[in-house]
Amino acid sequence: MKNPSYITDIKRVAELTAEEQGALGPVGERFVFRSNTYYHGLIDWDDPDDPIRRIIIPLGGELENWGRLDASDEEAYTVVPGLEHKYGDTALLLVNDVCGGYCRFCFRKRLFMDDNDEVARDIGRGLAYIREHTEISNVLLTGGDPLVMSTERLEGILRRLWEIEHVRIIRIGTKMPAFNPARILRDPKLPALFEKLRHPERKLYVMAHFNHPRELTGPAVEGLGVLLRAGAIVVNQTPLIAGVNDDADTLAALFERLSHTGVPPYYVFQCRPTLGNKPYSVPVEEGFEIFTRAQSRCSGLAARARFVMSHSTGKIEVVGKADGRVFMRYHRSPDPAEGGRLFVFKSNPEAHWFDDYEEAAGVGRGAAGGRRAAARAAL
């Protein structure tokens, strides 16, 4: 396949009418727009509710004043420029502030604004921090999208990380296999790099981001196969997004098709309450019900994902709902003593985030509840 052309001005999306272009101009001025001709080819432009269109083309509702730019308080865990250290064994390295396309529901859209400086052009300080903290065994490269960078630049980062003895896993968070499979298919140096980095006790993971089964085109599946044959372990994560994958049939189809390609579903995220994300957010309990119905229709291999929220106080898994109560637990917590802590809340069908819940009667708040209240107060 050919390399696609990129589009960064909503007025140059030829498939939109002049009226649509004009109406969406203010959204593009507030939250950056970027897409490409390959991805536009997946859209049914005769359907205003097309799910692929909804992933990449702005909506007027994004201008509603709902949510915060840093909905999970990532800044609080930034220890040196470009590096977050929230969980003891894991560091998050922001290596790039460009994506192959900008998802409209992005939770890091603040990185793509003119006055943001969270992404460090020189990752030297981040690497030094990782070297000094021997508890870090797992490094996630993200941003932005690391696969937008040249393979040569990516290789430099990967090799410097592999030189750190206690780093055993490197994860690359990317949507390029969905946005632009040509990045993989037309660059033999990328799979060659992954081949060179094979190690029996160190693993390179690619955290793919397929949101809808229609993104799994022939070229996309071929690209995933290239990565798998090169030795990368590929898994998929997606937020649950209104109008994209918020029905059990679509989500089950995504899980099944991913498993057929050898890419297991990993996380399904509750859409973060980021500024501009209201049109894309599904209430937590509705999302959990969609998720569980989807899993019930899948084989065990396709039903391995967890439904989670990346909250400021930790990664919270929604584990059940019964008798007017909702059950959640810390899947991961910055405080090891809180790991696995169970929460029992009163059902709130209107809740879109962890902070919208109250403990059920007779259930104490405990230390975690106090921190959650503090987090709510900071919102």
mmCIF file of C-alpha atoms in Angstrom:
data_model
loop_
_atom_site.group_PDB
_atom_site.id
_atom_site.type_symbol
_atom_site.label_atom_id
_atom_site.label_comp_id
_atom_site.label_asym_id
_atom_site.label_seq_id
_atom_site.Cartn_x
_atom_site.Cartn_y
_atom_site.Cartn_z
ATOM 1 C CA MET A 1 0.000 0.000 0.000
ATOM 2 C CA LYS A 2 1.067 3.612 -0.570
ATOM 3 C CA ASN A 3 1.928 6.037 2.173
ATOM 4 C CA PRO A 4 -1.152 8.174 2.828
ATOM 5 C CA SER A 5 -1.289 11.947 2.765
ATOM 6 C CA TYR A 6 -1.864 13.723 6.056
ATOM 7 C CA ILE A 7 -4.555 16.356 6.626
ATOM 8 C CA THR A 8 -4.279 18.922 9.430
ATOM 9 C CA ASP A 9 -6.916 21.460 8.375
ATOM 10 C CA ILE A 10 -10.582 20.499 8.659
ATOM 11 C CA LYS A 11 -11.273 22.742 5.651
ATOM 12 C CA ARG A 12 -9.198 20.371 3.508
ATOM 13 C CA VAL A 13 -11.364 17.352 4.239
ATOM 14 C CA ALA A 14 -12.926 17.148 0.800
ATOM 15 C CA GLU A 15 -15.644 14.746 1.905
ATOM 16 C CA LEU A 16 -17.169 17.379 4.198
ATOM 17 C CA THR A 17 -19.477 20.054 2.830
ATOM 18 C CA ALA A 18 -18.417 23.700 3.070
ATOM 19 C CA GLU A 19 -21.117 24.168 5.707
ATOM 20 C CA GLU A 20 -19.721 21.279 7.785
ATOM 21 C CA GLN A 21 -16.184 22.576 7.429
ATOM 22 C CA GLY A 22 -17.232 26.007 8.641
ATOM 23 C CA ALA A 23 -19.200 24.648 11.589
ATOM 24 C CA LEU A 24 -16.293 22.481 12.754
ATOM 25 C CA GLY A 25 -13.639 25.162 12.340
ATOM 26 C CA PRO A 26 -13.906 26.415 15.961
ATOM 27 C CA VAL A 27 -13.478 22.857 17.261
ATOM 28 C CA GLY A 28 -10.332 22.403 15.195
ATOM 29 C CA GLU A 29 -8.985 25.667 16.559
ATOM 30 C CA ARG A 30 -9.505 24.539 20.158
ATOM 31 C CA PHE A 31 -8.472 20.877 19.838
ATOM 32 C CA VAL A 32 -6.004 19.923 17.152
ATOM 33 C CA PHE A 33 -7.163 17.942 14.106
ATOM 34 C CA ARG A 34 -4.999 15.451 12.182
ATOM 35 C CA SER A 35 -5.952 12.548 9.955
ATOM 36 C CA ASN A 36 -4.887 10.892 6.692
ATOM 37 C CA THR A 37 -6.287 9.709 3.399
ATOM 38 C CA TYR A 38 -6.004 5.988 4.246
ATOM 39 C CA TYR A 39 -8.107 6.380 7.369
ATOM 40 C CA HIS A 40 -10.659 8.550 5.580
ATOM 41 C CA GLY A 41 -11.098 5.687 3.140
ATOM 42 C CA LEU A 42 -12.579 3.597 5.966
ATOM 43 C CA ILE A 43 -15.407 6.095 6.549
ATOM 44 C CA ASP A 44 -18.884 5.819 5.053
ATOM 45 C CA TRP A 45 -19.309 9.528 4.358
ATOM 46 C CA ASP A 46 -23.001 9.054 3.586
ATOM 47 C CA ASP A 47 -23.550 8.043 7.215
ATOM 48 C CA PRO A 48 -23.239 11.007 9.623
ATOM 49 C CA ASP A 49 -23.049 8.497 12.506
ATOM 50 C CA ASP A 50 -20.317 6.357 10.967
ATOM 51 C CA PRO A 51 -18.139 5.074 13.859
ATOM 52 C CA ILE A 52 -14.809 5.611 12.092
ATOM 53 C CA ARG A 53 -15.837 9.167 11.269
ATOM 54 C CA ARG A 54 -16.669 9.669 14.937
ATOM 55 C CA ILE A 55 -13.161 8.595 15.963
ATOM 56 C CA ILE A 56 -11.356 11.190 13.844
ATOM 57 C CA ILE A 57 -13.724 13.976 12.672
ATOM 58 C CA PRO A 58 -14.603 16.683 15.258
ATOM 59 C CA LEU A 59 -18.034 17.149 16.767
ATOM 60 C CA GLY A 60 -19.511 20.480 17.814
ATOM 61 C CA GLY A 61 -20.223 19.035 21.272
ATOM 62 C CA GLU A 62 -16.495 19.059 22.026
ATOM 63 C CA LEU A 63 -16.817 22.759 22.775
ATOM 64 C CA GLU A 64 -19.022 22.086 25.810
ATOM 65 C CA ASN A 65 -17.234 22.955 29.028
ATOM 66 C CA TRP A 66 -17.113 19.446 30.533
ATOM 67 C CA GLY A 67 -14.117 17.765 32.135
ATOM 68 C CA ARG A 68 -10.505 18.816 32.695
ATOM 69 C CA LEU A 69 -7.482 18.732 30.412
ATOM 70 C CA ASP A 70 -5.519 16.523 32.834
ATOM 71 C CA ALA A 71 -8.372 14.336 34.032
ATOM 72 C CA SER A 72 -6.122 11.764 35.738
ATOM 73 C CA ASP A 73 -3.686 14.257 37.271
ATOM 74 C CA GLU A 74 -0.720 12.919 35.330
ATOM 75 C CA GLU A 75 1.201 16.067 36.185
ATOM 76 C CA ALA A 76 1.217 14.979 39.846
ATOM 77 C CA TYR A 77 3.244 11.875 38.909
ATOM 78 C CA THR A 78 5.699 13.647 36.588
ATOM 79 C CA VAL A 79 9.074 13.294 38.322
ATOM 80 C CA VAL A 80 11.308 14.780 35.611
ATOM 81 C CA PRO A 81 10.283 16.403 32.313
ATOM 82 C CA GLY A 82 8.772 13.775 30.035
ATOM 83 C CA LEU A 83 8.646 10.959 32.605
ATOM 84 C CA GLU A 84 5.805 9.836 34.859
ATOM 85 C CA HIS A 85 6.323 7.377 37.717
ATOM 86 C CA LYS A 86 2.967 6.414 39.200
ATOM 87 C CA TYR A 87 3.380 2.701 39.908
ATOM 88 C CA GLY A 88 6.551 1.361 41.499
ATOM 89 C CA ASP A 89 7.714 -0.999 38.739
ATOM 90 C CA THR A 90 6.494 1.067 35.787
ATOM 91 C CA ALA A 91 7.680 4.330 34.238
ATOM 92 C CA LEU A 92 5.922 6.195 31.445
ATOM 93 C CA LEU A 93 8.202 8.030 29.004
ATOM 94 C CA LEU A 94 6.648 10.703 26.777
ATOM 95 C CA VAL A 95 8.831 10.511 23.675
ATOM 96 C CA ASN A 96 6.743 12.350 21.093
ATOM 97 C CA ASP A 97 3.945 14.912 20.802
ATOM 98 C CA VAL A 98 2.606 13.892 17.380
ATOM 99 C CA CYS A 99 0.171 11.104 16.417
ATOM 100 C CA GLY A 100 -0.757 9.531 13.103
ATOM 101 C CA GLY A 101 -4.217 10.948 13.752
ATOM 102 C CA TYR A 102 -5.790 12.634 16.752
ATOM 103 C CA CYS A 103 -8.638 10.675 18.308
ATOM 104 C CA ARG A 104 -11.369 13.091 19.253
ATOM 105 C CA PHE A 105 -11.658 11.485 22.706
ATOM 106 C CA CYS A 106 -7.926 11.685 23.440
ATOM 107 C CA PHE A 107 -7.133 12.052 27.150
ATOM 108 C CA ARG A 108 -3.789 13.758 26.430
ATOM 109 C CA LYS A 109 -5.021 16.414 24.015
ATOM 110 C CA ARG A 110 -3.264 18.948 26.250
ATOM 111 C CA LEU A 111 0.058 17.701 24.822
ATOM 112 C CA PHE A 112 -0.905 18.956 21.387
ATOM 113 C CA MET A 113 -1.602 22.526 22.450
ATOM 114 C CA ASP A 114 0.850 25.309 21.732
ATOM 115 C CA ASP A 115 1.640 26.155 25.353
ATOM 116 C CA ASN A 116 2.355 22.596 26.516
ATOM 117 C CA ASP A 117 5.888 21.503 27.381
ATOM 118 C CA GLU A 118 5.312 18.119 29.062
ATOM 119 C CA VAL A 119 7.073 16.170 26.297
ATOM 120 C CA ALA A 120 10.849 16.445 26.689
ATOM 121 C CA ARG A 121 12.820 16.814 23.465
ATOM 122 C CA ASP A 122 15.792 15.266 25.271
ATOM 123 C CA ILE A 123 14.886 12.125 27.217
ATOM 124 C CA GLY A 124 18.272 12.038 28.943
ATOM 125 C CA ARG A 125 16.887 13.037 32.338
ATOM 126 C CA GLY A 126 14.155 10.442 32.055
ATOM 127 C CA LEU A 127 16.673 7.716 31.242
ATOM 128 C CA ALA A 128 18.880 8.821 34.136
ATOM 129 C CA TYR A 129 15.888 8.589 36.488
ATOM 130 C CA ILE A 130 15.111 5.057 35.274
ATOM 131 C CA ARG A 131 18.747 4.010 35.794
ATOM 132 C CA GLU A 132 18.694 5.322 39.358
ATOM 133 C CA HIS A 133 15.418 3.594 40.252
ATOM 134 C CA THR A 134 16.116 -0.108 40.103
ATOM 135 C CA GLU A 135 12.522 -0.971 40.999
ATOM 136 C CA ILE A 136 11.500 0.084 37.475
ATOM 137 C CA SER A 137 11.350 -3.027 35.304
ATOM 138 C CA ASN A 138 8.682 -1.889 32.849
ATOM 139 C CA VAL A 139 8.862 1.224 30.646
ATOM 140 C CA LEU A 140 5.980 2.461 28.499
ATOM 141 C CA LEU A 141 6.879 4.659 25.525
ATOM 142 C CA THR A 142 4.008 6.935 24.652
ATOM 143 C CA GLY A 143 3.166 10.546 23.881
ATOM 144 C CA GLY A 144 2.026 11.176 21.081
ATOM 145 C CA ASP A 145 2.754 8.032 19.142
ATOM 146 C CA PRO A 146 6.287 6.563 19.180
ATOM 147 C CA LEU A 147 5.804 4.959 15.744
ATOM 148 C CA VAL A 148 5.410 8.387 14.159
ATOM 149 C CA MET A 149 9.123 8.817 14.831
ATOM 150 C CA SER A 150 11.700 7.452 12.413
ATOM 151 C CA THR A 151 12.869 3.912 13.063
ATOM 152 C CA GLU A 152 16.374 5.272 13.609
ATOM 153 C CA ARG A 153 15.217 7.561 16.404
ATOM 154 C CA LEU A 154 13.103 4.809 17.942
ATOM 155 C CA GLU A 155 16.072 2.442 17.845
ATOM 156 C CA GLY A 156 18.195 4.928 19.747
ATOM 157 C CA ILE A 157 15.626 5.081 22.545
ATOM 158 C CA LEU A 158 15.083 1.319 22.688
ATOM 159 C CA ARG A 159 18.781 0.500 22.772
ATOM 160 C CA ARG A 160 19.451 3.006 25.556
ATOM 161 C CA LEU A 161 16.669 1.446 27.592
ATOM 162 C CA TRP A 162 17.916 -2.090 26.971
ATOM 163 C CA GLU A 163 21.307 -0.996 28.323
ATOM 164 C CA ILE A 164 19.629 -0.543 31.720
ATOM 165 C CA GLU A 165 19.911 -3.958 33.336
ATOM 166 C CA HIS A 166 16.752 -3.814 35.455
ATOM 167 C CA VAL A 167 14.479 -2.864 32.521
ATOM 168 C CA ARG A 168 12.878 -6.145 31.426
ATOM 169 C CA ILE A 169 9.848 -4.956 29.480
ATOM 170 C CA ILE A 170 9.429 -2.077 27.031
ATOM 171 C CA ARG A 171 5.938 -1.229 25.823
ATOM 172 C CA ILE A 172 5.210 0.938 22.784
ATOM 173 C CA GLY A 173 1.763 2.540 22.874
ATOM 174 C CA THR A 174 0.633 3.131 19.292
ATOM 175 C CA LYS A 175 -2.400 3.531 17.041
ATOM 176 C CA MET A 176 -0.339 3.512 13.852
ATOM 177 C CA PRO A 177 -1.336 -0.092 12.976
ATOM 178 C CA ALA A 178 -4.903 1.259 12.712
ATOM 179 C CA PHE A 179 -4.260 4.800 11.462
ATOM 180 C CA ASN A 180 -1.532 3.999 8.932
ATOM 181 C CA PRO A 181 -0.466 0.363 8.381
ATOM 182 C CA ALA A 182 1.986 1.587 5.731
ATOM 183 C CA ARG A 183 4.229 2.736 8.587
ATOM 184 C CA ILE A 184 4.848 -0.960 9.261
ATOM 185 C CA LEU A 185 4.428 -2.464 5.800
ATOM 186 C CA ARG A 186 6.686 -0.014 3.931
ATOM 187 C CA ASP A 187 9.549 0.164 6.432
ATOM 188 C CA PRO A 188 11.469 -3.141 6.665
ATOM 189 C CA LYS A 189 13.814 -1.512 9.163
ATOM 190 C CA LEU A 190 11.074 -1.543 11.827
ATOM 191 C CA PRO A 191 10.527 -5.333 12.025
ATOM 192 C CA ALA A 192 14.291 -5.792 11.572
ATOM 193 C CA LEU A 193 14.807 -3.638 14.672
ATOM 194 C CA PHE A 194 12.356 -5.726 16.670
ATOM 195 C CA GLU A 195 14.130 -8.885 15.482
ATOM 196 C CA LYS A 196 17.479 -7.501 16.665
ATOM 197 C CA LEU A 197 16.037 -6.763 20.089
ATOM 198 C CA ARG A 198 14.742 -10.295 20.721
ATOM 199 C CA HIS A 199 15.843 -11.612 24.099
ATOM 200 C CA PRO A 200 14.749 -14.699 26.061
ATOM 201 C CA GLU A 201 14.155 -12.732 29.278
ATOM 202 C CA ARG A 202 13.332 -9.269 27.970
ATOM 203 C CA LYS A 203 10.226 -8.506 25.993
ATOM 204 C CA LEU A 204 9.045 -5.784 23.650
ATOM 205 C CA TYR A 205 5.292 -5.197 23.699
ATOM 206 C CA VAL A 206 3.244 -3.224 21.188
ATOM 207 C CA MET A 207 0.106 -1.817 22.799
ATOM 208 C CA ALA A 208 -2.173 -1.396 19.775
ATOM 209 C CA HIS A 209 -5.289 0.802 19.795
ATOM 210 C CA PHE A 210 -8.060 -0.621 17.627
ATOM 211 C CA ASN A 211 -11.404 0.871 18.649
ATOM 212 C CA HIS A 212 -13.738 -0.691 16.078
ATOM 213 C CA PRO A 213 -13.631 -3.940 14.050
ATOM 214 C CA ARG A 214 -13.727 -2.015 10.756
ATOM 215 C CA GLU A 215 -10.244 -0.687 11.535
ATOM 216 C CA LEU A 216 -8.961 -4.266 11.171
ATOM 217 C CA THR A 217 -8.555 -3.999 7.409
ATOM 218 C CA GLY A 218 -6.410 -6.337 5.319
ATOM 219 C CA PRO A 219 -3.361 -4.019 5.517
ATOM 220 C CA ALA A 220 -3.877 -3.501 9.266
ATOM 221 C CA VAL A 221 -3.995 -7.257 9.938
ATOM 222 C CA GLU A 222 -0.971 -7.745 7.689
ATOM 223 C CA GLY A 223 0.903 -5.106 9.673
ATOM 224 C CA LEU A 224 0.044 -6.817 12.953
ATOM 225 C CA GLY A 225 1.384 -10.069 11.502
ATOM 226 C CA VAL A 226 4.659 -8.367 10.601
ATOM 227 C CA LEU A 227 5.076 -7.165 14.182
ATOM 228 C CA LEU A 228 4.228 -10.576 15.638
ATOM 229 C CA ARG A 229 6.651 -12.423 13.343
ATOM 230 C CA ALA A 230 9.356 -9.921 14.302
ATOM 231 C CA GLY A 231 9.034 -11.001 17.924
ATOM 232 C CA ALA A 232 6.892 -8.235 19.406
ATOM 233 C CA ILE A 233 4.101 -9.235 21.765
ATOM 234 C CA VAL A 234 1.040 -7.338 20.549
ATOM 235 C CA VAL A 235 -2.045 -6.657 22.660
ATOM 236 C CA ASN A 236 -4.924 -4.233 22.216
ATOM 237 C CA GLN A 237 -6.564 -1.631 24.393
ATOM 238 C CA THR A 238 -9.457 0.688 23.647
ATOM 239 C CA PRO A 239 -11.693 3.123 25.473
ATOM 240 C CA LEU A 240 -15.421 2.505 25.371
ATOM 241 C CA ILE A 241 -16.671 5.339 23.168
ATOM 242 C CA ALA A 242 -20.234 6.493 22.524
ATOM 243 C CA GLY A 243 -21.192 5.929 18.907
ATOM 244 C CA VAL A 244 -18.070 3.861 18.185
ATOM 245 C CA ASN A 245 -18.075 0.645 20.204
ATOM 246 C CA ASP A 246 -20.771 1.149 22.841
ATOM 247 C CA ASP A 247 -22.830 -1.897 21.919
ATOM 248 C CA ALA A 248 -22.122 -5.511 22.817
ATOM 249 C CA ASP A 249 -22.159 -6.844 19.246
ATOM 250 C CA THR A 250 -19.537 -4.360 18.046
ATOM 251 C CA LEU A 251 -17.300 -4.836 21.068
ATOM 252 C CA ALA A 252 -17.573 -8.633 20.862
ATOM 253 C CA ALA A 253 -16.713 -8.512 17.159
ATOM 254 C CA LEU A 254 -13.650 -6.397 17.966
ATOM 255 C CA PHE A 255 -12.531 -8.856 20.672
ATOM 256 C CA GLU A 256 -13.029 -11.884 18.413
ATOM 257 C CA ARG A 257 -11.301 -10.418 15.365
ATOM 258 C CA LEU A 258 -8.344 -9.310 17.459
ATOM 259 C CA SER A 259 -7.994 -12.790 18.938
ATOM 260 C CA HIS A 260 -8.107 -14.295 15.434
ATOM 261 C CA THR A 261 -5.087 -12.170 14.484
ATOM 262 C CA GLY A 262 -3.181 -13.274 17.588
ATOM 263 C CA VAL A 263 -3.697 -9.961 19.400
ATOM 264 C CA PRO A 264 -5.474 -10.443 22.746
ATOM 265 C CA PRO A 265 -7.740 -7.707 24.158
ATOM 266 C CA TYR A 266 -5.980 -6.174 27.166
ATOM 267 C CA TYR A 267 -7.889 -3.214 28.635
ATOM 268 C CA VAL A 268 -11.201 -1.543 27.874
ATOM 269 C CA PHE A 269 -11.066 1.913 29.437
ATOM 270 C CA GLN A 270 -13.842 4.106 30.702
ATOM 271 C CA CYS A 271 -13.534 7.302 28.641
ATOM 272 C CA ARG A 272 -11.709 9.839 30.808
ATOM 273 C CA PRO A 273 -13.587 13.045 31.663
ATOM 274 C CA THR A 274 -11.145 15.133 29.679
ATOM 275 C CA LEU A 275 -12.134 18.580 28.458
ATOM 276 C CA GLY A 276 -14.094 18.181 25.228
ATOM 277 C CA ASN A 277 -14.914 14.489 25.759
ATOM 278 C CA LYS A 278 -18.576 14.722 26.742
ATOM 279 C CA PRO A 279 -19.924 13.512 23.351
ATOM 280 C CA TYR A 280 -17.852 10.352 23.680
ATOM 281 C CA SER A 281 -18.447 9.331 27.288
ATOM 282 C CA VAL A 282 -20.752 6.454 28.233
ATOM 283 C CA PRO A 283 -21.924 6.175 31.880
ATOM 284 C CA VAL A 284 -19.796 3.727 33.855
ATOM 285 C CA GLU A 285 -22.527 1.207 34.637
ATOM 286 C CA GLU A 286 -23.896 1.216 31.108
ATOM 287 C CA GLY A 287 -20.366 0.694 29.828
ATOM 288 C CA PHE A 288 -19.761 -2.172 32.241
ATOM 289 C CA GLU A 289 -22.969 -3.900 31.142
ATOM 290 C CA ILE A 290 -21.957 -3.534 27.468
ATOM 291 C CA PHE A 291 -18.522 -4.903 28.308
ATOM 292 C CA THR A 292 -19.822 -7.945 30.201
ATOM 293 C CA ARG A 293 -22.384 -8.766 27.498
ATOM 294 C CA ALA A 294 -19.659 -8.560 24.876
ATOM 295 C CA GLN A 295 -17.383 -10.880 26.845
ATOM 296 C CA SER A 296 -20.204 -13.402 27.294
ATOM 297 C CA ARG A 297 -20.402 -13.743 23.505
ATOM 298 C CA CYS A 298 -16.687 -14.450 23.051
ATOM 299 C CA SER A 299 -14.387 -17.407 23.404
ATOM 300 C CA GLY A 300 -12.134 -17.389 26.441
ATOM 301 C CA LEU A 301 -9.190 -16.247 24.346
ATOM 302 C CA ALA A 302 -11.135 -13.184 23.213
ATOM 303 C CA ALA A 303 -12.538 -12.366 26.660
ATOM 304 C CA ARG A 304 -9.383 -11.500 28.578
ATOM 305 C CA ALA A 305 -9.800 -7.735 28.807
ATOM 306 C CA ARG A 306 -10.552 -5.816 32.007
ATOM 307 C CA PHE A 307 -12.851 -2.809 32.245
ATOM 308 C CA VAL A 308 -10.905 -0.101 34.059
ATOM 309 C CA MET A 309 -10.611 3.604 34.845
ATOM 310 C CA SER A 310 -7.233 5.353 34.976
ATOM 311 C CA HIS A 311 -8.049 7.500 37.970
ATOM 312 C CA SER A 312 -5.693 9.927 39.661
ATOM 313 C CA THR A 313 -5.425 7.573 42.664
ATOM 314 C CA GLY A 314 -4.827 4.397 40.655
ATOM 315 C CA LYS A 315 -6.130 2.057 37.989
ATOM 316 C CA ILE A 316 -9.612 1.028 39.122
ATOM 317 C CA GLU A 317 -11.309 -2.075 37.767
ATOM 318 C CA VAL A 318 -15.102 -2.341 37.665
ATOM 319 C CA VAL A 319 -15.770 -5.921 38.763
ATOM 320 C CA GLY A 320 -19.506 -6.251 39.311
ATOM 321 C CA LYS A 321 -22.980 -4.813 39.799
ATOM 322 C CA ALA A 322 -25.800 -6.332 41.863
ATOM 323 C CA ASP A 323 -28.643 -5.353 44.196
ATOM 324 C CA GLY A 324 -28.237 -1.627 43.690
ATOM 325 C CA ARG A 325 -24.502 -1.715 44.312
ATOM 326 C CA VAL A 326 -21.433 -1.406 42.116
ATOM 327 C CA PHE A 327 -18.181 -3.154 43.003
ATOM 328 C CA MET A 328 -14.771 -1.832 42.055
ATOM 329 C CA ARG A 329 -11.209 -2.509 43.161
ATOM 330 C CA TYR A 330 -7.771 -1.045 42.766
ATOM 331 C CA HIS A 331 -6.247 -3.034 39.932
ATOM 332 C CA ARG A 332 -3.101 -0.952 40.479
ATOM 333 C CA SER A 333 -2.339 1.664 43.101
ATOM 334 C CA PRO A 334 0.634 3.971 43.705
ATOM 335 C CA ASP A 335 0.381 2.817 47.320
ATOM 336 C CA PRO A 336 1.181 -0.928 47.510
ATOM 337 C CA ALA A 337 -0.868 -1.202 50.700
ATOM 338 C CA GLU A 338 -3.992 -0.241 48.717
ATOM 339 C CA GLY A 339 -3.486 -2.770 45.925
ATOM 340 C CA GLY A 340 -6.616 -4.876 45.436
ATOM 341 C CA ARG A 341 -8.728 -2.766 47.794
ATOM 342 C CA LEU A 342 -12.431 -3.350 47.163
ATOM 343 C CA PHE A 343 -14.993 -0.532 46.921
ATOM 344 C CA VAL A 344 -18.741 -0.987 47.303
ATOM 345 C CA PHE A 345 -20.790 1.920 45.949
ATOM 346 C CA LYS A 346 -24.421 2.807 45.580
ATOM 347 C CA SER A 347 -25.501 2.442 41.994
ATOM 348 C CA ASN A 348 -25.459 5.721 40.072
ATOM 349 C CA PRO A 349 -26.563 5.221 36.449
ATOM 350 C CA GLU A 350 -25.531 8.820 35.657
ATOM 351 C CA ALA A 351 -21.940 8.392 36.879
ATOM 352 C CA HIS A 352 -19.211 8.858 34.282
ATOM 353 C CA TRP A 353 -16.214 8.570 36.620
ATOM 354 C CA PHE A 354 -15.044 7.139 39.931
ATOM 355 C CA ASP A 355 -15.563 10.472 41.696
ATOM 356 C CA ASP A 356 -19.287 10.398 40.908
ATOM 357 C CA TYR A 357 -19.872 7.495 43.326
ATOM 358 C CA GLU A 358 -20.675 7.327 47.033
ATOM 359 C CA GLU A 359 -20.024 4.352 49.285
ATOM 360 C CA ALA A 360 -22.983 2.134 49.978
ATOM 361 C CA ALA A 361 -24.552 2.331 53.421
ATOM 362 C CA GLY A 362 -22.551 0.511 56.063
ATOM 363 C CA VAL A 363 -19.326 0.545 54.056
ATOM 364 C CA GLY A 364 -16.513 2.664 55.518
ATOM 365 C CA ARG A 365 -14.545 5.045 53.356
ATOM 366 C CA GLY A 366 -11.161 3.956 54.663
ATOM 367 C CA ALA A 367 -7.844 5.422 53.553
ATOM 368 C CA ALA A 368 -8.595 4.973 49.863
ATOM 369 C CA GLY A 369 -11.945 6.692 50.247
ATOM 370 C CA GLY A 370 -10.242 9.648 51.896
ATOM 371 C CA ARG A 371 -7.822 9.982 49.013
ATOM 372 C CA ARG A 372 -10.693 9.724 46.546
ATOM 373 C CA ALA A 373 -12.473 12.558 48.352
ATOM 374 C CA ALA A 374 -9.311 14.632 48.204
ATOM 375 C CA ALA A 375 -9.031 13.932 44.498
ATOM 376 C CA ARG A 376 -12.644 15.010 43.984
ATOM 377 C CA ALA A 377 -11.995 18.217 45.890
ATOM 378 C CA ALA A 378 -9.123 19.004 43.548
ATOM 379 C CA LEU A 379 -11.275 18.635 40.426
#
